[in-house]
GROMACS .gro file of C-alpha atoms in nm:
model
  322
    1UNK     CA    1   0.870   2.499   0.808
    2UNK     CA    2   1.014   2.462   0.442
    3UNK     CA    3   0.910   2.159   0.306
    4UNK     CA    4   1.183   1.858   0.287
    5UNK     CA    5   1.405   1.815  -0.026
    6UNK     CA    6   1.392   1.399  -0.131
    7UNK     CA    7   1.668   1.286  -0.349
    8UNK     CA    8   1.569   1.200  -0.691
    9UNK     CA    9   1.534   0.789  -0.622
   10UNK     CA   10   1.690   0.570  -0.883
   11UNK     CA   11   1.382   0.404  -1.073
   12UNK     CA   12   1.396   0.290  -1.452
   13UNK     CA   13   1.103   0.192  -1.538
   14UNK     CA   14   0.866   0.349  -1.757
   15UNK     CA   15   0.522   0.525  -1.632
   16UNK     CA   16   0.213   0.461  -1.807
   17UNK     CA   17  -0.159   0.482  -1.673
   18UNK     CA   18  -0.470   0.282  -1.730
   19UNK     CA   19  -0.747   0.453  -1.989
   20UNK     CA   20  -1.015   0.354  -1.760
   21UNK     CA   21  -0.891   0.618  -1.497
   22UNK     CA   22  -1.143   0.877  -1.560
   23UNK     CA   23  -1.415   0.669  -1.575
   24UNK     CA   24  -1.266   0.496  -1.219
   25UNK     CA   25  -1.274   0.869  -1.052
   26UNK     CA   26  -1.632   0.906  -1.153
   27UNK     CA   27  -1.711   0.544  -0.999
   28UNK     CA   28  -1.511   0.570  -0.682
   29UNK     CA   29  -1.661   0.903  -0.583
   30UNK     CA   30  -2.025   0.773  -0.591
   31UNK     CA   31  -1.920   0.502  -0.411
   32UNK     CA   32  -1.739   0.714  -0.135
   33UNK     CA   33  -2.072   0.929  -0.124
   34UNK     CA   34  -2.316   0.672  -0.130
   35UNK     CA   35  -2.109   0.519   0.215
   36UNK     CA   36  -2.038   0.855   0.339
   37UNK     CA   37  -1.656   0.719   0.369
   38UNK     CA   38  -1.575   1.150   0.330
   39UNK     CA   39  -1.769   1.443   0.402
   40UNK     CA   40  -1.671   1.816   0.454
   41UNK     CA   41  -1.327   1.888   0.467
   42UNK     CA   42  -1.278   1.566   0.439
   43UNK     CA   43  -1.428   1.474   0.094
   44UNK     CA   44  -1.250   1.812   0.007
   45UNK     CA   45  -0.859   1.608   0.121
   46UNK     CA   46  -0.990   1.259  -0.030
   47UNK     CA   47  -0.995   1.430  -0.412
   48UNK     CA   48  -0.685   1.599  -0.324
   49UNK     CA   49  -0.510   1.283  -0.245
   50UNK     CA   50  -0.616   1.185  -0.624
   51UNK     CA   51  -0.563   0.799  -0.510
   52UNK     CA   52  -0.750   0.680  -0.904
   53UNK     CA   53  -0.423   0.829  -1.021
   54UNK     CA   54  -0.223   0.583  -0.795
   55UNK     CA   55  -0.460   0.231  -0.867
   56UNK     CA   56  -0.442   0.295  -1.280
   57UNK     CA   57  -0.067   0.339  -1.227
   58UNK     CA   58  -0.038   0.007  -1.053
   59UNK     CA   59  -0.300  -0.183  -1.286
   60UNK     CA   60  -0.225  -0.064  -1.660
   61UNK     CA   61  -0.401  -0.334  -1.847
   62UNK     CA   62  -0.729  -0.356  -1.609
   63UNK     CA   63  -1.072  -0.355  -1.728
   64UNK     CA   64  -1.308  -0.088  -1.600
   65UNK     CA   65  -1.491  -0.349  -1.368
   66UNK     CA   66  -1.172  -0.519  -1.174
   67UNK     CA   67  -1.009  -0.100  -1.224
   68UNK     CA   68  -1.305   0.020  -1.027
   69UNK     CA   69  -1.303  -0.244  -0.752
   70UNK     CA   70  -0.904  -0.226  -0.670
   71UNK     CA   71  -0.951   0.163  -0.660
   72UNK     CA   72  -1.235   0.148  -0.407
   73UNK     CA   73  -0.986  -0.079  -0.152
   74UNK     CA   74  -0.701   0.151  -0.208
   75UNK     CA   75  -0.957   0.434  -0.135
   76UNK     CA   76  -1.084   0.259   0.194
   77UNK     CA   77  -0.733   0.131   0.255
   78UNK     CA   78  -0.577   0.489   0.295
   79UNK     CA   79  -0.884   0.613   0.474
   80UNK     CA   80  -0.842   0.334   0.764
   81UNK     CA   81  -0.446   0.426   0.742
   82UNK     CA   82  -0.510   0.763   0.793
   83UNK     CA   83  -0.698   0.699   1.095
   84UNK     CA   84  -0.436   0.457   1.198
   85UNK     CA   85  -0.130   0.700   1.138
   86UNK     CA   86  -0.239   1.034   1.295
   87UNK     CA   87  -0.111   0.994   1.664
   88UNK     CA   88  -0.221   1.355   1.807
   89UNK     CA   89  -0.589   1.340   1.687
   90UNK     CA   90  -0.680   0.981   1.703
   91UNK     CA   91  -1.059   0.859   1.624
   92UNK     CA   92  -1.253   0.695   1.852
   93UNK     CA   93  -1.258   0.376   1.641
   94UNK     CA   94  -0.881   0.333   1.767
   95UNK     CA   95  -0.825   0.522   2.058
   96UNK     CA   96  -0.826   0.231   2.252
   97UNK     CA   97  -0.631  -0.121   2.193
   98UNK     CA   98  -0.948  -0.303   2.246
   99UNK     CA   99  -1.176  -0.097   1.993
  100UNK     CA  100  -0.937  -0.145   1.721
  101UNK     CA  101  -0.915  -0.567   1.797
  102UNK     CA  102  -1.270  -0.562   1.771
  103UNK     CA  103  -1.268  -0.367   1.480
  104UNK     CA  104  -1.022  -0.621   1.288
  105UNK     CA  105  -1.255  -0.904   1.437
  106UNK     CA  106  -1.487  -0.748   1.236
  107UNK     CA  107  -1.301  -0.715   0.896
  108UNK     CA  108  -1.176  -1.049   0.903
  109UNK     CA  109  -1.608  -1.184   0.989
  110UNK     CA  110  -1.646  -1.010   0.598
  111UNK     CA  111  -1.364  -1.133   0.454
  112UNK     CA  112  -1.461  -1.492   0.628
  113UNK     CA  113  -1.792  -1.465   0.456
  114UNK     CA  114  -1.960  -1.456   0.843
  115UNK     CA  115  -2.159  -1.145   0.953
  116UNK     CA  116  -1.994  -0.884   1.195
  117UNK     CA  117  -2.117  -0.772   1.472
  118UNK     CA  118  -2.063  -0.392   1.371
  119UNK     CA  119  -2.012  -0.092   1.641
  120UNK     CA  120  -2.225   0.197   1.477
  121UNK     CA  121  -1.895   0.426   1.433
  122UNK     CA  122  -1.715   0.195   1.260
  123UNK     CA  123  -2.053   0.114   1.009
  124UNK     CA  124  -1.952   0.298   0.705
  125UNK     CA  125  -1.606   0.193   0.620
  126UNK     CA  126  -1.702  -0.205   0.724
  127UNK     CA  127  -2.025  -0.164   0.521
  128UNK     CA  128  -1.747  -0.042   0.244
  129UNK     CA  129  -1.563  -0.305   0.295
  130UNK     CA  130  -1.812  -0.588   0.276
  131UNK     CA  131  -1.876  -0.399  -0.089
  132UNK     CA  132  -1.597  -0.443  -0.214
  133UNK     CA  133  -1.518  -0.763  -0.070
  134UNK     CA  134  -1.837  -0.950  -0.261
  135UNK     CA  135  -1.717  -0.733  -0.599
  136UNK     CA  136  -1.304  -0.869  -0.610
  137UNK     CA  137  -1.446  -1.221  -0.448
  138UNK     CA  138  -1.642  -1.227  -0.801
  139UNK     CA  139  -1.285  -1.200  -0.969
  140UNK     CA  140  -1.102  -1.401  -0.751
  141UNK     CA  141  -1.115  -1.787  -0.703
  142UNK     CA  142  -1.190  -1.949  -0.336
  143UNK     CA  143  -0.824  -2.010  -0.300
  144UNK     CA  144  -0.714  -1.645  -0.436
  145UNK     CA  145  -1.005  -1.550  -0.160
  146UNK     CA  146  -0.834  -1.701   0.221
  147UNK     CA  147  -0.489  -1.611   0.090
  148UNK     CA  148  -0.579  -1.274   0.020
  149UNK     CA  149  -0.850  -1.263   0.311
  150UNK     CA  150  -0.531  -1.354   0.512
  151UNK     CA  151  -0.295  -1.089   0.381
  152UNK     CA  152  -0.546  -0.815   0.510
  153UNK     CA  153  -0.585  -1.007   0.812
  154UNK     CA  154  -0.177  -0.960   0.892
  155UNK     CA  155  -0.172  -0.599   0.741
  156UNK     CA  156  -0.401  -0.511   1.043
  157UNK     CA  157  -0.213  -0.712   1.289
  158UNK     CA  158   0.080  -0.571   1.235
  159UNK     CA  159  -0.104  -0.228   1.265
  160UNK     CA  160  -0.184  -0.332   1.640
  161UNK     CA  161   0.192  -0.407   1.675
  162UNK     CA  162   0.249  -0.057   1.497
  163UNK     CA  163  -0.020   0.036   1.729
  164UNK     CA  164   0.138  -0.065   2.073
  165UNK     CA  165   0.472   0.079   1.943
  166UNK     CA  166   0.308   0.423   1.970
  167UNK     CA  167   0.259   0.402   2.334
  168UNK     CA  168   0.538   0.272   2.433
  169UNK     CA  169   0.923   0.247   2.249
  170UNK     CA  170   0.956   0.307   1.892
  171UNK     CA  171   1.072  -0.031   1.706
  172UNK     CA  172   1.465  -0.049   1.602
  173UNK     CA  173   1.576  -0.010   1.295
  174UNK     CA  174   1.601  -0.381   1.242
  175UNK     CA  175   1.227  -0.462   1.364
  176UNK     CA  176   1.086  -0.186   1.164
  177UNK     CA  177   1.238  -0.313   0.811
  178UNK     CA  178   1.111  -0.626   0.895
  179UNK     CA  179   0.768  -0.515   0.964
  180UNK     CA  180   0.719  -0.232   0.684
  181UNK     CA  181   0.638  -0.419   0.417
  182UNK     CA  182   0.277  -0.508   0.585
  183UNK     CA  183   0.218  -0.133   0.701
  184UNK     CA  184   0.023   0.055   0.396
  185UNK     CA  185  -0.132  -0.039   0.059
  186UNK     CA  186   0.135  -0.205  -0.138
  187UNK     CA  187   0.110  -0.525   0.061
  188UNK     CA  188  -0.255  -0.562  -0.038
  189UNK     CA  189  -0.235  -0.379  -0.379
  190UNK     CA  190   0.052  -0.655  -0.487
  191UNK     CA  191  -0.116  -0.908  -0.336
  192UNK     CA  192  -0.421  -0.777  -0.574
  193UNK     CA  193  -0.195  -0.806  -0.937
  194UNK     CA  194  -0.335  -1.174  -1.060
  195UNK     CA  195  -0.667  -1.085  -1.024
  196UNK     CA  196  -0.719  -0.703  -1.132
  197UNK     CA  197  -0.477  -0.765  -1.379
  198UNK     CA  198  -0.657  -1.132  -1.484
  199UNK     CA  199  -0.281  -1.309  -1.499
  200UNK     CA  200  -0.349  -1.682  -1.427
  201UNK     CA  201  -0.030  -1.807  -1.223
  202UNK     CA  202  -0.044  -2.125  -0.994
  203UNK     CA  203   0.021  -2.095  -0.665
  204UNK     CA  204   0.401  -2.278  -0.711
  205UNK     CA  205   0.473  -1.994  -0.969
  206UNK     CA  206   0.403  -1.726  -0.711
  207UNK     CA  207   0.548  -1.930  -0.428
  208UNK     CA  208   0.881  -1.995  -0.629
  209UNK     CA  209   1.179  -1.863  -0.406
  210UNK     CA  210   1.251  -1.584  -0.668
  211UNK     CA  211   0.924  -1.465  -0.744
  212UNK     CA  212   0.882  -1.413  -0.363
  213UNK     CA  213   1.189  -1.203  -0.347
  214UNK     CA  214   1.108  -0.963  -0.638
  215UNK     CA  215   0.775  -0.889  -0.391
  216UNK     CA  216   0.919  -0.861  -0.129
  217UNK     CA  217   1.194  -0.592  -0.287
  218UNK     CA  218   0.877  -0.466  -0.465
  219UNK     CA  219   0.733  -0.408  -0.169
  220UNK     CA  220   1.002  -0.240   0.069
  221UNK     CA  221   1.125  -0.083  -0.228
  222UNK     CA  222   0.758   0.133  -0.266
  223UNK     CA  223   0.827   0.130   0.151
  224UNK     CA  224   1.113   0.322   0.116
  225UNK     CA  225   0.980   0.578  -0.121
  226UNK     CA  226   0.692   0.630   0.081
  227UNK     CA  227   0.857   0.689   0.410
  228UNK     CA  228   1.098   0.955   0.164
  229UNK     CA  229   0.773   1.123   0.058
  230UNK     CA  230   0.558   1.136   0.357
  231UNK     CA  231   0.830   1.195   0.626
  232UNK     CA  232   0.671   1.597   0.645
  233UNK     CA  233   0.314   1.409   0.687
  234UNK     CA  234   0.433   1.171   0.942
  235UNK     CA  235   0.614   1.428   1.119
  236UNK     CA  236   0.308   1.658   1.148
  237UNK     CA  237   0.083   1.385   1.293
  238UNK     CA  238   0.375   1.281   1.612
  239UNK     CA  239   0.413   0.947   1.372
  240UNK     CA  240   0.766   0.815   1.421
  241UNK     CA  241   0.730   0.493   1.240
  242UNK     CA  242   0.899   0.588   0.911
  243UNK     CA  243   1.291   0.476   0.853
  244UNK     CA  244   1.373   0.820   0.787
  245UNK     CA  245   1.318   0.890   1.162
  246UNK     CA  246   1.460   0.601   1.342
  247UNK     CA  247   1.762   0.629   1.128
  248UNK     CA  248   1.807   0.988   1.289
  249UNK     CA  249   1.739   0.815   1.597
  250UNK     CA  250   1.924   0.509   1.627
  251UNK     CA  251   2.222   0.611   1.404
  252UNK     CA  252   2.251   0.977   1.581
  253UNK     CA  253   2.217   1.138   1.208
  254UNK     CA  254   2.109   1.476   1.104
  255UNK     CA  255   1.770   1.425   0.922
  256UNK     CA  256   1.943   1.510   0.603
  257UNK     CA  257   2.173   1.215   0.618
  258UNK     CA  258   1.908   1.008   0.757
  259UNK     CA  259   1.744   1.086   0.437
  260UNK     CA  260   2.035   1.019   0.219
  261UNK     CA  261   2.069   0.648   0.379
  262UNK     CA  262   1.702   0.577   0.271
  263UNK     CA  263   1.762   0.678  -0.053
  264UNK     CA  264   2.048   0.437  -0.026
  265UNK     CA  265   1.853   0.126   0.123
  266UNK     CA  266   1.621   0.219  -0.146
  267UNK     CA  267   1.861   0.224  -0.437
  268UNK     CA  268   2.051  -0.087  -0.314
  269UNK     CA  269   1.700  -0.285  -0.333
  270UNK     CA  270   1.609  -0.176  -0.655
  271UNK     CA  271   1.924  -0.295  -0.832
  272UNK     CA  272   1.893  -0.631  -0.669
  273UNK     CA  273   1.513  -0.634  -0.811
  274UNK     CA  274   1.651  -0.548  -1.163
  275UNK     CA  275   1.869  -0.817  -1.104
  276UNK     CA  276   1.630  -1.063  -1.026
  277UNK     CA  277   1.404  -0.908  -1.322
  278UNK     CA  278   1.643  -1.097  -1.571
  279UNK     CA  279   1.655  -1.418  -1.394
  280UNK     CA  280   1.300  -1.533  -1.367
  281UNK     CA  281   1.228  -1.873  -1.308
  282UNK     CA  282   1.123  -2.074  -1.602
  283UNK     CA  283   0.780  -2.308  -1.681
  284UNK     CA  284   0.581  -2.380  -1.954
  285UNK     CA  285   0.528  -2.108  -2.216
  286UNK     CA  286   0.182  -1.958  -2.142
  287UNK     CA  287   0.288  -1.937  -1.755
  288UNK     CA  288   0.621  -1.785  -1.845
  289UNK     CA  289   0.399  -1.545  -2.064
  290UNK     CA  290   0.216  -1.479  -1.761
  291UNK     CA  291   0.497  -1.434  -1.525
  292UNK     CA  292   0.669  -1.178  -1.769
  293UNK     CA  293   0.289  -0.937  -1.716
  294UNK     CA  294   0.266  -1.020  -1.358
  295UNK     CA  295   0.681  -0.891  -1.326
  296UNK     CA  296   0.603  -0.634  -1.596
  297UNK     CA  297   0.308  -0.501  -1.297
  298UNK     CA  298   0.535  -0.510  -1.006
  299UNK     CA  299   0.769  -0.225  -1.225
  300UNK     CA  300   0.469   0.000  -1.292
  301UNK     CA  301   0.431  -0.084  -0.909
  302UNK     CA  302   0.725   0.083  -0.839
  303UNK     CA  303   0.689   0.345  -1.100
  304UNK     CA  304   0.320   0.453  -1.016
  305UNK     CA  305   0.397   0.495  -0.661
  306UNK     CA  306   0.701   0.749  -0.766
  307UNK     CA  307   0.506   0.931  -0.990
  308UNK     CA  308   0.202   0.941  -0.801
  309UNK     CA  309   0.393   1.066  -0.495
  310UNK     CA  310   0.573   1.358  -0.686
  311UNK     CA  311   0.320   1.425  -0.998
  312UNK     CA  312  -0.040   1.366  -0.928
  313UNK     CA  313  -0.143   1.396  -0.554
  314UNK     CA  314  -0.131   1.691  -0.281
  315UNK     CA  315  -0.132   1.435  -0.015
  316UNK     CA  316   0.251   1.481   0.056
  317UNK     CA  317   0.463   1.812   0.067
  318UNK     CA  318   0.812   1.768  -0.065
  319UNK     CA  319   1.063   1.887  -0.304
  320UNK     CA  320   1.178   1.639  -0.531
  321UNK     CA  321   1.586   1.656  -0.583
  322UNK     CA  322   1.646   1.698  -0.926
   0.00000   0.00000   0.00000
């Protein structure tokens, strides 16, 4: 099968990449080893997937410390996803609804600062987790902690619903856009910005009805692009939950005008987040300051996930339009 030609997706923004990266790649790696998170073929995919490339992307202005922690999620993020998305060869952690409930019990016992109970299969990536949860809970205040704590806790809900879908009938269009935004890294990777990126914004700055709406944009916006770039991925693995698909589905469409309307959905958000970009709501002038970097992150957001996608990993097979 030829691989899939994307459209070249409308995004203005421009790349840069934290210095720190190397030294991240170095770190992460250990770290993978010394939990055996990757072995064989395996560790062999992982560097392929060159996901340090994707975190200094996101998190430009990052010290090696904060760098090195947000890489290691991402890394045990996609690893969990992975095991989550592949629908023909599932692992035995998820294989069954009840084994992956009691796995999410036992992420939110680490994130709740209470010990899991922890099935022996599912020992290295929790033992990861718990990690990297003391390292970013170092960074973080208590308060930056349960919000956070909770946004993992609803990424991995909505992976049971994603879960359930799987057996049963594929969401509609309409349920699906609703849902993305929790399905995949960029939920917990934004979520991550104010602490990696040490910008000090009160909770009624990043509450404020406008701020919320460049995220969420942010967010589908990196949704849409990733469902454009791993459609081939998806499709290999009998995963239908990517727009691309249901589109075709629901809307009777060829794949290639499937494709064309996410482009479109994507295009139409990211002009409404440029619009938004210039209207930021207004405070004092060192939170204003501080709301200009934590914007400034959600564009290399965008960027870094584009770039990533088409540049720096083998994870995805794709031509990019030109």
């Amino acid at each position: 099968m030829s691989p899939i030609t994307i459209p070249r997706l409308y995004c203005p923004f421009t790349p840069s990449v934290n210095p720190f990266a190397a030294a991240v790649t170095i770190h992460t790696d250990d770290w993978v080893r010394r939990f055996g998170l990757h072995t064989g073929a395996a560790w062999q995919k992982y560097k392929a997937d060159n996901f340090t490339q994707l975190t200094a992307r996101f998190y430009t202005t990052a010290g090696l410390e904060r760098l090195a922690a947000a890489n290691d999620l991402v890394v045990l993020l996609f690893a969990v996803d992975d095991l989550l998305d592949d629908q023909l060869q599932r692992s035995s952690l998820i294989q069954q609804k009840e084994r992956l409930q009691a796995f999410i019990e036992q992420v939110t016992a680490i994130t709740s600062g209470a010990a899991p109970s922890v099935a022996p299969d599912a020992m290295p990536w929790l033992a990861a987790l718990a990690d990297v949860w003391e390292r970013l809970c170092a960074f973080g205040p208590p308060q930056w902690q349960q919000q956070f704590a909770k946004s993992i806790l609803k990424m991995f809900r909505t992976a049971i619903w994603e879960f359930d879908n799987a057996r049963g009938q594929l969401p509609t269009i309409a349920q699906y856009v609703e849902k993305r935004q929790y399905l995949g890294a960029a939920f917990i990777t934004i979520g991550m910005i104010q602490v990696i990126e040490d910008i000090p914004l009160p909770p009624e700055v990043l509450q404020h009805p406008r701020v919320q709406e460049m995220v969420m944009l942010c967010r589908n916006i990196i949704c849409w692009a990733n469902d454009l770039f791993s459609l081939g991925k998806e499709q290999q693995h009998g995963d239908g939950h990517n727009l691309v698909t249901l589109l075709q589905t629901e809307r009777n469409l060829t794949q290639d005008e499937a494709i064309l309307c996410t482009t479109a959905m994507h295009d139409a958000d990211m002009f409404k987040f440029l619009r938004l970009s210039k209207q930021l709501p207004s405070f004092d002038a060192a939170t204003n300051k501080h709301l200009e970097r934590y914007a400034g992150t959600l564009n290399r957001h965008i960027r870094g996930n584009v770039d990533w996608s088409v540049q720096d990993t083998k994870r995805y097979s794709f031509v990019y339009g030109k």
